[in-house]
mmCIF file of C-alpha atoms in Angstrom:
data_model
loop_
_atom_site.group_PDB
_atom_site.id
_atom_site.type_symbol
_atom_site.label_atom_id
_atom_site.label_comp_id
_atom_site.label_asym_id
_atom_site.label_seq_id
_atom_site.Cartn_x
_atom_site.Cartn_y
_atom_site.Cartn_z
ATOM 1 C CA MET A 243 19.466 18.337 32.906
ATOM 2 C CA GLU A 244 15.765 19.166 33.259
ATOM 3 C CA THR A 245 15.958 21.434 30.187
ATOM 4 C CA ASN A 246 17.651 18.721 28.109
ATOM 5 C CA ARG A 247 14.973 16.184 29.039
ATOM 6 C CA LYS A 248 12.190 18.583 28.020
ATOM 7 C CA SER A 249 13.993 19.275 24.746
ATOM 8 C CA ARG A 250 14.287 15.552 23.966
ATOM 9 C CA ILE A 251 10.595 14.944 24.720
ATOM 10 C CA ALA A 252 9.590 17.867 22.489
ATOM 11 C CA SER A 253 11.771 16.556 19.646
ATOM 12 C CA VAL A 254 10.253 13.078 19.884
ATOM 13 C CA PHE A 255 6.736 14.516 19.874
ATOM 14 C CA ILE A 256 7.377 16.671 16.796
ATOM 15 C CA PHE A 257 8.793 13.649 14.959
ATOM 16 C CA LEU A 258 5.852 11.419 15.876
ATOM 17 C CA ILE A 259 3.122 13.868 14.860
ATOM 18 C CA SER A 260 4.891 14.402 11.548
ATOM 19 C CA LEU A 261 4.680 10.693 10.655
ATOM 20 C CA PRO A 262 1.123 10.807 9.220
ATOM 21 C CA SER A 263 2.277 13.392 6.674
ATOM 22 C CA VAL A 264 4.992 11.111 5.306
ATOM 23 C CA SER A 265 3.773 9.693 1.997
ATOM 24 C CA LEU A 266 4.984 7.850 -1.063
ATOM 25 C CA ALA A 267 4.268 10.734 -3.407
ATOM 26 C CA TYR A 268 3.817 10.506 -7.179
ATOM 27 C CA ARG A 269 3.645 13.117 -9.894
ATOM 28 C CA PRO A 270 1.309 12.988 -12.910
ATOM 29 C CA GLY A 271 3.011 10.899 -15.577
ATOM 30 C CA ASP A 272 5.110 8.862 -13.141
ATOM 31 C CA ILE A 273 5.236 5.109 -13.668
ATOM 32 C CA VAL A 274 3.479 3.333 -10.806
ATOM 33 C CA PRO A 275 5.448 0.105 -10.190
ATOM 34 C CA MET A 276 3.511 -3.125 -10.486
ATOM 35 C CA SER A 277 4.305 -6.814 -10.078
ATOM 36 C CA LYS A 278 2.387 -9.997 -10.805
ATOM 37 C CA LYS A 279 2.361 -13.679 -9.981
ATOM 38 C CA GLY A 280 0.396 -16.594 -11.398
ATOM 39 C CA GLN A 281 -1.007 -19.871 -10.190
ATOM 40 C CA TYR A 282 -1.943 -23.023 -12.064
ATOM 41 C CA HIS A 283 -3.066 -26.031 -10.028
ATOM 42 C CA SER A 284 -0.828 -25.945 -6.930
ATOM 43 C CA SER A 285 2.093 -24.371 -8.769
ATOM 44 C CA ARG A 286 2.532 -20.700 -7.954
ATOM 45 C CA THR A 287 5.160 -18.324 -9.311
ATOM 46 C CA ALA A 288 7.089 -15.727 -7.337
ATOM 47 C CA TRP A 289 6.355 -12.023 -7.702
ATOM 48 C CA HIS A 290 7.787 -10.606 -10.933
ATOM 49 C CA ASP A 291 8.160 -6.888 -11.598
ATOM 50 C CA MET A 292 6.358 -5.716 -14.724
ATOM 51 C CA ILE A 293 8.190 -3.490 -17.179
ATOM 52 C CA GLY A 294 7.280 0.173 -17.318
ATOM 53 C CA LYS A 295 5.207 0.074 -20.491
ATOM 54 C CA HIS A 296 2.832 -2.425 -18.863
ATOM 55 C CA CYS A 297 2.427 -0.506 -15.576
ATOM 56 C CA PRO A 298 -0.067 2.213 -14.648
ATOM 57 C CA ILE A 299 0.899 5.826 -15.274
ATOM 58 C CA PHE A 300 -0.097 8.063 -12.371
ATOM 59 C CA ALA A 301 -3.379 9.905 -13.082
ATOM 60 C CA VAL A 302 -3.376 8.788 -16.742
ATOM 61 C CA ASN A 303 -6.127 6.556 -18.141
ATOM 62 C CA ARG A 304 -4.781 4.047 -20.637
ATOM 63 C CA GLU A 305 -4.868 0.487 -21.946
ATOM 64 C CA VAL A 306 -1.939 -1.919 -22.309
ATOM 65 C CA LEU A 307 -1.431 -5.477 -23.493
ATOM 66 C CA ILE A 308 0.515 -7.697 -21.103
ATOM 67 C CA PRO A 309 2.054 -11.049 -22.085
ATOM 68 C CA ILE A 310 1.060 -14.197 -20.196
ATOM 69 C CA ALA A 311 3.681 -16.960 -20.296
ATOM 70 C CA LYS A 312 2.628 -20.598 -20.496
ATOM 71 C CA PRO A 313 2.262 -21.988 -16.952
ATOM 72 C CA THR A 314 4.382 -24.929 -15.902
ATOM 73 C CA GLY A 315 2.435 -28.158 -16.432
ATOM 74 C CA TYR A 316 -0.345 -26.428 -18.372
ATOM 75 C CA THR A 317 -2.803 -28.889 -19.947
ATOM 76 C CA GLY A 318 -5.484 -26.490 -21.141
ATOM 77 C CA THR A 319 -8.228 -27.906 -18.955
ATOM 78 C CA ASP A 320 -7.991 -25.900 -15.750
ATOM 79 C CA PRO A 321 -8.147 -22.165 -15.022
ATOM 80 C CA TYR A 322 -5.050 -20.009 -14.715
ATOM 81 C CA LYS A 323 -5.167 -17.001 -12.392
ATOM 82 C CA LEU A 324 -3.109 -13.878 -11.743
ATOM 83 C CA SER A 325 -2.584 -11.593 -8.780
ATOM 84 C CA PHE A 326 -0.979 -8.129 -8.754
ATOM 85 C CA GLN A 327 0.726 -5.716 -6.387
ATOM 86 C CA VAL A 328 0.401 -2.050 -7.293
ATOM 87 C CA GLY A 329 2.535 0.939 -6.327
ATOM 88 C CA LYS A 330 5.264 1.491 -3.789
ATOM 89 C CA GLU A 331 2.523 0.782 -1.264
ATOM 90 C CA LYS A 332 2.173 -2.767 -2.664
ATOM 91 C CA LEU A 333 -1.617 -2.613 -2.809
ATOM 92 C CA LEU A 334 -2.881 -6.132 -3.481
ATOM 93 C CA ILE A 335 -5.210 -7.197 -6.283
ATOM 94 C CA PRO A 336 -6.482 -10.694 -5.329
ATOM 95 C CA TRP A 337 -6.557 -13.633 -7.712
ATOM 96 C CA LEU A 338 -8.217 -13.040 -11.088
ATOM 97 C CA PHE A 339 -9.136 -15.921 -13.398
ATOM 98 C CA VAL A 340 -7.861 -15.070 -16.870
ATOM 99 C CA ILE A 341 -7.586 -18.375 -18.793
ATOM 100 C CA ASN A 342 -10.238 -21.109 -18.887
ATOM 101 C CA ARG A 343 -12.646 -18.915 -16.944
ATOM 102 C CA LYS A 344 -15.746 -20.591 -18.451
ATOM 103 C CA SER A 345 -16.416 -17.843 -20.983
ATOM 104 C CA SER A 346 -16.268 -17.768 -24.781
ATOM 105 C CA GLU A 347 -15.064 -14.160 -24.759
ATOM 106 C CA VAL A 348 -11.497 -12.894 -24.627
ATOM 107 C CA PRO A 349 -10.858 -11.538 -21.101
ATOM 108 C CA MET A 350 -9.819 -8.029 -20.146
ATOM 109 C CA ILE A 351 -8.652 -6.845 -16.728
ATOM 110 C CA ASP A 352 -10.414 -3.661 -15.653
ATOM 111 C CA VAL A 353 -8.342 -1.834 -13.017
ATOM 112 C CA HIS A 354 -9.625 1.201 -11.089
ATOM 113 C CA LEU A 355 -7.173 3.306 -9.095
ATOM 114 C CA ARG A 356 -8.070 5.998 -6.542
ATOM 115 C CA TYR A 357 -5.831 8.945 -5.769
ATOM 116 C CA SER A 358 -5.771 12.449 -4.348
ATOM 117 C CA GLY A 359 -3.036 14.981 -4.888
ATOM 118 C CA SER A 360 0.155 12.958 -5.210
ATOM 119 C CA ASP A 361 -0.963 9.900 -3.223
ATOM 120 C CA LEU A 362 -2.314 6.537 -4.361
ATOM 121 C CA HIS A 363 -5.117 5.475 -2.005
ATOM 122 C CA GLY A 364 -6.566 2.245 -3.385
ATOM 123 C CA VAL A 365 -7.024 -0.128 -6.282
ATOM 124 C CA THR A 366 -9.676 -2.625 -7.377
ATOM 125 C CA ALA A 367 -9.807 -4.911 -10.388
ATOM 126 C CA LYS A 368 -12.051 -7.431 -12.083
ATOM 127 C CA VAL A 369 -12.034 -9.546 -15.207
ATOM 128 C CA ILE A 370 -14.578 -8.601 -17.869
ATOM 129 C CA ASP A 371 -15.133 -9.477 -21.510
ATOM 130 C CA MET A 372 -12.962 -7.511 -23.890
ATOM 131 C CA PRO A 373 -15.102 -4.906 -25.710
ATOM 132 C CA HIS A 374 -16.136 -6.106 -29.167
ATOM 133 C CA HIS A 375 -14.915 -2.954 -30.851
ATOM 134 C CA TYR A 376 -11.408 -3.673 -29.577
ATOM 135 C CA VAL A 377 -11.542 -7.298 -30.698
ATOM 136 C CA GLU A 378 -12.726 -6.172 -34.132
ATOM 137 C CA THR A 379 -9.869 -3.683 -34.343
ATOM 138 C CA HIS A 380 -7.283 -6.272 -33.221
ATOM 139 C CA PRO A 381 -8.599 -9.673 -34.388
ATOM 140 C CA GLU A 382 -5.175 -11.273 -33.909
ATOM 141 C CA ILE A 383 -5.631 -11.048 -30.132
ATOM 142 C CA ARG A 384 -8.675 -13.336 -30.250
ATOM 143 C CA GLN A 385 -6.991 -15.757 -32.643
ATOM 144 C CA GLN A 386 -3.850 -16.033 -30.561
ATOM 145 C CA PHE A 387 -5.749 -16.260 -27.277
ATOM 146 C CA TRP A 388 -7.793 -19.281 -28.381
ATOM 147 C CA ASP A 389 -4.890 -21.000 -30.163
ATOM 148 C CA PRO A 390 -3.696 -23.660 -27.647
ATOM 149 C CA GLN A 391 -0.250 -23.708 -29.262
ATOM 150 C CA HIS A 392 0.335 -19.972 -29.195
ATOM 151 C CA TRP A 393 2.266 -18.586 -26.199
ATOM 152 C CA PRO A 394 2.669 -16.117 -24.678
ATOM 153 C CA LYS A 395 -0.920 -14.972 -24.822
ATOM 154 C CA HIS A 396 -1.793 -11.302 -24.413
ATOM 155 C CA ILE A 397 -4.422 -9.791 -22.152
ATOM 156 C CA LEU A 398 -5.637 -6.226 -22.228
ATOM 157 C CA ILE A 399 -5.483 -4.216 -18.998
ATOM 158 C CA ARG A 400 -7.454 -0.982 -18.757
ATOM 159 C CA TYR A 401 -6.267 1.478 -16.106
ATOM 160 C CA THR A 402 -8.862 4.027 -15.002
ATOM 161 C CA TRP A 403 -8.009 6.707 -12.435
ATOM 162 C CA LYS A 404 -10.480 8.442 -10.128
ATOM 163 C CA GLU A 405 -9.509 11.494 -8.099
ATOM 164 C CA GLN A 406 -10.790 11.763 -4.545
ATOM 165 C CA SER A 407 -11.257 14.917 -2.528
ATOM 166 C CA GLU A 408 -8.171 15.743 -0.502
ATOM 167 C CA ILE A 409 -10.478 16.701 2.388
ATOM 168 C CA ASP A 410 -11.024 13.395 4.128
ATOM 169 C CA VAL A 411 -12.949 13.997 7.337
ATOM 170 C CA SER A 412 -12.563 10.431 8.617
ATOM 171 C CA SER A 413 -8.828 10.298 7.994
ATOM 172 C CA GLY A 414 -8.390 13.733 9.559
ATOM 173 C CA PHE A 415 -10.268 12.614 12.662
ATOM 174 C CA TYR A 416 -8.093 9.516 13.022
ATOM 175 C CA VAL A 417 -4.910 11.565 12.604
ATOM 176 C CA LEU A 418 -6.029 14.070 15.229
ATOM 177 C CA PHE A 419 -7.166 11.284 17.565
ATOM 178 C CA GLY A 420 -3.854 9.452 17.166
ATOM 179 C CA SER A 421 -1.873 12.649 17.693
ATOM 180 C CA GLY A 422 -3.910 13.370 20.827
ATOM 181 C CA LEU A 423 -3.196 9.921 22.222
ATOM 182 C CA MET A 424 0.492 10.307 21.490
ATOM 183 C CA LEU A 425 0.568 13.720 23.161
ATOM 184 C CA SER A 426 -1.204 12.293 26.224
ATOM 185 C CA PHE A 427 1.315 9.455 26.378
ATOM 186 C CA ILE A 428 4.299 11.803 26.187
ATOM 187 C CA LEU A 429 2.814 14.160 28.793
ATOM 188 C CA SER A 430 2.189 11.170 31.073
ATOM 189 C CA ILE A 431 5.841 10.167 30.788
ATOM 190 C CA TYR A 432 6.926 13.741 31.526
ATOM 191 C CA ILE A 433 4.606 14.015 34.556
ATOM 192 C CA LEU A 434 5.767 10.626 35.847
ATOM 193 C CA GLN A 435 9.411 11.646 35.493
ATOM 194 C CA SER A 436 8.742 14.958 37.274
ATOM 195 C CA SER A 437 6.892 13.146 40.068
ATOM 196 C CA ARG A 438 9.801 10.743 40.517
ATOM 197 C CA ASP A 439 12.227 13.660 40.799
ATOM 198 C CA LYS A 440 10.001 15.405 43.389
ATOM 199 C CA LEU A 441 9.575 12.186 45.361
ATOM 200 C CA ALA A 442 13.326 11.558 45.378
ATOM 201 C CA ARG A 443 13.975 15.116 46.573
ATOM 202 C CA PHE A 444 11.322 14.736 49.292
ATOM 203 C CA VAL A 445 12.899 11.479 50.498
ATOM 204 C CA ARG A 446 16.369 13.046 50.617
ATOM 205 C CA GLU A 447 15.088 16.038 52.595
ATOM 206 C CA THR A 448 13.149 13.782 54.994
ATOM 207 C CA VAL A 449 16.176 11.604 55.618
ATOM 208 C CA ALA A 450 18.328 14.660 56.130
ATOM 209 C CA GLU A 451 15.892 16.141 58.669
ATOM 210 C CA SER A 452 15.624 12.882 60.598
ATOM 211 C CA SER A 453 19.386 12.673 60.853
ATOM 212 C CA MET A 454 19.775 16.162 62.344
ATOM 213 C CA PRO A 455 21.434 16.191 65.789
ATOM 214 C CA ALA A 456 19.327 17.515 68.625
ATOM 215 C CA GLY A 457 19.519 21.295 68.753
ATOM 216 C CA GLY A 458 21.585 21.493 65.599
ATOM 217 C CA VAL A 459 21.100 22.003 61.872
ATOM 218 C CA ALA A 460 22.478 19.529 59.404
ATOM 219 C CA LYS A 461 23.949 20.881 56.232
ATOM 220 C CA VAL A 462 22.433 19.361 53.114
ATOM 221 C CA GLU A 463 24.524 19.482 49.930
#
C-alpha cells in the first residue's frame, strides 16, 4: 500500500512539472486562426472567424485586404471600430478605429506578432495611414473607401513577425520556481501522510501496552 501511494504521488508530480512544456505549436507556413468583431454606437457584433486567406501565416510577413461589412444603423457620422483575437491562444487586439477616425488618409492595420520556435508569444496592432505607394498602385481602394455607398469596404492588414530568443531567463525562473513550489507541496503531503501513519501506529501500540494484563504479554496482530 505504501509503495502504491508513493507511485501515485510520483506520477502526479511528473504530470504537473510537464505542464509548462505543453504548447499550442505551429509550423512555418501554418495558418494562424483569427477572428474579429465590430462595434458601431452601442451595437456590437459577435466574434466571427476570418477565412484563411485573411489570417496571419506563421513566421511569414505579408499583407492582406479584409472586407468590412456595413454596420447595422450606420449613418456615416460616427467612428466604427474593430477588435481581433489571434491564434489558438486567442490573444486579444483591443478596439481599433478604422472608419471615421478623423483622418483624410485611408487606414491600414499594422500587426506585429512575436514568436520563438513553434510558439506564438504576443501580438500588438495599431491603425496607421496606408502607405502612398500602395494607394498609388491600387487607387480603387481609396475610391471605394471614401464612397459612402460602396460596401463592403476593404482595409489593408500588414502582418510582421519578429522572432524572439528561445532562451527566456525570466520565464525559465518562473517555471523553476513554480516547479519547486509544486514539489514542496507534494513532499508536504507525503510527509503529512507518513506522519499520520506513524501516529496511528504509535496510538495502537500505546493502547495495546496499556491493556496488557499484569505480568502478561498481550499479543498484537
